[in-house]
Short mmCIF file of C-alpha atoms in Angstrom, two decimals:
data_model
loop_
_atom_site.label_atom_id
_atom_site.label_comp_id
_atom_site.label_asym_id
_atom_site.label_seq_id
_atom_site.Cartn_x
_atom_site.Cartn_y
_atom_site.Cartn_z
CA MET C 64 -78.70 -6.54 3.72
CA LYS C 65 -76.76 -3.11 3.16
CA ASN C 66 -73.82 -2.96 5.23
CA GLN C 67 -72.46 -6.03 4.84
CA ILE C 68 -69.14 -7.34 5.57
CA VAL C 69 -66.51 -10.35 4.05
CA ILE C 70 -64.11 -12.49 5.51
CA THR C 71 -62.14 -14.82 2.91
CA ALA C 72 -60.90 -17.71 4.60
CA ALA C 73 -57.92 -19.18 1.56
CA GLY C 74 -58.87 -22.45 0.70
CA ALA C 75 -56.90 -25.43 0.21
CA ALA C 76 -56.88 -25.48 -4.05
CA PRO C 77 -58.32 -24.03 -5.72
CA ILE C 78 -61.84 -24.46 -7.45
CA SER C 79 -62.98 -24.30 -10.54
CA LYS C 80 -66.60 -25.11 -11.12
CA VAL C 81 -68.96 -25.23 -8.55
CA LEU C 82 -70.83 -28.77 -9.17
CA TYR C 83 -74.08 -27.86 -6.33
CA THR C 84 -74.53 -25.41 -3.37
CA GLY C 85 -76.50 -25.73 -0.08
CA LYS C 86 -78.16 -23.49 0.75
CA VAL C 87 -79.54 -23.74 4.44
CA GLN C 88 -80.82 -21.02 7.10
CA VAL C 89 -80.27 -21.39 10.42
CA THR C 90 -82.36 -19.52 13.14
CA GLY C 91 -81.82 -19.43 17.90
CA GLY C 92 -78.48 -22.07 17.11
CA ARG C 93 -78.39 -25.36 18.69
CA GLU C 94 -81.93 -24.46 20.38
CA GLY C 95 -83.30 -23.16 16.86
CA GLU C 96 -84.00 -24.40 13.31
CA ALA C 97 -82.98 -25.14 10.48
CA LYS C 98 -84.48 -24.87 6.90
CA SER C 99 -82.86 -24.92 2.62
CA SER C 100 -83.46 -22.49 0.49
CA ASP C 101 -85.29 -25.28 -1.76
CA GLY C 102 -87.46 -25.93 1.04
CA ARG C 103 -86.32 -29.58 1.15
CA LEU C 104 -84.61 -29.17 4.75
CA GLU C 105 -87.10 -27.85 8.28
CA ILE C 106 -85.34 -29.53 10.64
CA LYS C 107 -85.28 -28.53 14.57
CA LEU C 108 -82.42 -28.15 16.53
CA ALA C 109 -81.59 -29.44 20.57
CA THR C 110 -78.01 -29.35 22.14
CA PRO C 111 -76.41 -32.61 22.24
CA GLY C 112 -78.54 -35.12 25.18
CA THR C 113 -81.01 -32.43 26.26
CA LEU C 114 -84.58 -33.88 26.12
CA GLY C 115 -85.78 -31.64 23.44
CA THR C 116 -86.65 -32.70 20.30
CA GLY C 117 -84.48 -32.32 17.65
CA THR C 118 -81.14 -33.25 16.19
CA ASN C 119 -77.35 -31.25 16.36
CA PRO C 120 -74.88 -30.31 14.10
CA GLU C 121 -71.96 -33.22 15.19
CA GLN C 122 -75.66 -36.05 14.02
CA LEU C 123 -76.04 -33.53 10.72
CA PHE C 124 -72.27 -33.81 10.30
CA ALA C 125 -72.09 -37.64 10.26
CA ALA C 126 -75.37 -38.14 8.34
CA GLY C 127 -73.11 -35.35 5.80
CA TRP C 128 -69.61 -36.96 6.13
CA SER C 129 -70.97 -40.83 5.38
CA ALA C 130 -73.27 -39.93 2.33
CA CYS C 131 -70.65 -38.80 0.69
CA PHE C 132 -67.78 -41.05 1.96
CA ILE C 133 -69.74 -43.51 0.88
CA GLY C 134 -70.18 -41.52 -2.78
CA ALA C 135 -66.43 -42.07 -2.97
CA MET C 136 -66.81 -45.22 -1.79
CA LYS C 137 -68.35 -45.54 -5.38
CA HIS C 138 -66.72 -43.40 -7.43
CA ASN C 139 -63.50 -45.35 -6.50
CA ALA C 140 -64.62 -48.64 -6.83
CA SER C 141 -65.96 -48.50 -10.42
CA ARG C 142 -62.00 -46.12 -11.25
CA LEU C 143 -61.06 -49.80 -9.29
CA GLN C 144 -63.25 -52.24 -11.13
CA ILE C 145 -63.80 -53.48 -7.28
CA PRO C 146 -67.05 -54.29 -6.81
CA LEU C 147 -68.81 -52.91 -3.77
CA PRO C 148 -71.59 -54.76 -2.43
CA ALA C 149 -75.15 -53.79 -1.79
CA GLU C 150 -74.67 -53.69 1.52
CA THR C 151 -72.44 -51.26 2.40
CA SER C 152 -72.83 -48.71 4.83
CA VAL C 153 -71.01 -46.43 7.08
CA ASN C 154 -71.49 -46.00 11.25
CA ALA C 155 -70.43 -42.20 12.04
CA GLU C 156 -70.21 -41.37 15.23
CA VAL C 157 -69.07 -37.38 15.47
CA ASP C 158 -67.74 -35.76 18.76
CA LEU C 159 -68.13 -32.27 19.96
CA ALA C 160 -66.09 -32.50 22.41
CA SER C 161 -62.89 -29.65 25.07
CA GLY C 162 -59.45 -28.96 25.27
CA ASP C 163 -57.60 -26.61 25.98
CA GLU C 164 -57.75 -24.62 22.41
CA GLY C 165 -61.70 -24.61 23.87
CA PHE C 166 -64.07 -27.09 21.70
CA ALA C 167 -63.72 -29.87 18.57
CA LEU C 168 -64.45 -32.58 16.92
CA GLN C 169 -63.01 -35.49 16.73
CA ALA C 170 -65.10 -38.52 14.42
CA ARG C 171 -65.13 -42.19 14.30
CA LEU C 172 -66.31 -43.48 10.51
CA GLN C 173 -66.49 -48.10 11.23
CA VAL C 174 -66.62 -48.38 6.81
CA ASN C 175 -68.48 -51.46 6.75
CA LEU C 176 -67.99 -53.61 2.60
CA PRO C 177 -69.33 -57.00 3.09
CA GLY C 178 -67.70 -59.89 1.31
CA LEU C 179 -64.67 -57.67 -0.23
CA SER C 180 -61.68 -59.46 0.73
CA PRO C 181 -59.17 -57.14 3.20
CA GLU C 182 -57.15 -56.05 0.80
CA GLN C 183 -59.91 -54.60 -1.81
CA ALA C 184 -61.54 -53.23 1.11
CA GLN C 185 -58.62 -51.21 2.72
CA THR C 186 -58.17 -50.43 -1.27
CA VAL C 187 -61.67 -48.28 -1.48
CA VAL C 188 -61.34 -46.62 1.43
CA GLU C 189 -57.98 -45.50 1.16
CA ALA C 190 -58.71 -44.26 -2.05
CA ALA C 191 -62.38 -42.89 -1.21
CA HIS C 192 -60.84 -41.63 2.18
CA GLN C 193 -58.65 -39.26 -0.20
CA THR C 194 -61.18 -38.05 -2.41
CA CYS C 195 -64.53 -37.27 -0.09
CA PRO C 196 -64.64 -33.73 0.26
CA TYR C 197 -65.66 -34.13 3.90
CA SER C 198 -62.42 -36.23 5.00
CA LYS C 199 -60.29 -33.74 2.72
CA ALA C 200 -62.51 -30.50 5.42
CA THR C 201 -61.39 -32.90 8.84
CA ARG C 202 -57.69 -34.03 7.70
CA GLY C 203 -55.03 -32.82 9.50
CA ASN C 204 -57.98 -30.55 12.13
CA ILE C 205 -59.62 -32.84 13.33
CA GLY C 206 -59.04 -36.38 15.01
CA VAL C 207 -60.85 -39.42 12.02
CA GLU C 208 -60.57 -43.13 12.69
CA ILE C 209 -61.65 -45.31 10.38
CA SER C 210 -61.67 -49.04 10.42
CA ILE C 211 -63.00 -51.79 8.06
CA GLY C 212 -65.46 -54.24 8.44
CA ILE C 213 -65.87 -57.22 5.69
#
């Protein structure tokens, strides 16, 4: 592009080292497609509730947050010397909603940690919610409810 306008949003804290950059191009919006620069992701998009094939941004966000949250639990469980169960899972629900200020998101995470004590499970989940980048990005911006099944 010859002419480019850059709009910068202030981050919460300075970044000292970039560990990875995901690069994705979306064409056509909610009825288009998304392709990553490395070719590992190529997916059709569809508006929620339509009969078309494809996924939507809310499902992609739920999948990304769930995977990241499990990674944060693994990291923190190791640090806390709490054995994370092999059956650990996260069921995420991300709502596209509307209100007085227009469109918004809200989310619910159901964290499943079978075999842990209630205290262990709560400790791991609270630590993960403090360190997971998705949790940090949404904190104070959208409604989030986290429940724990043991």
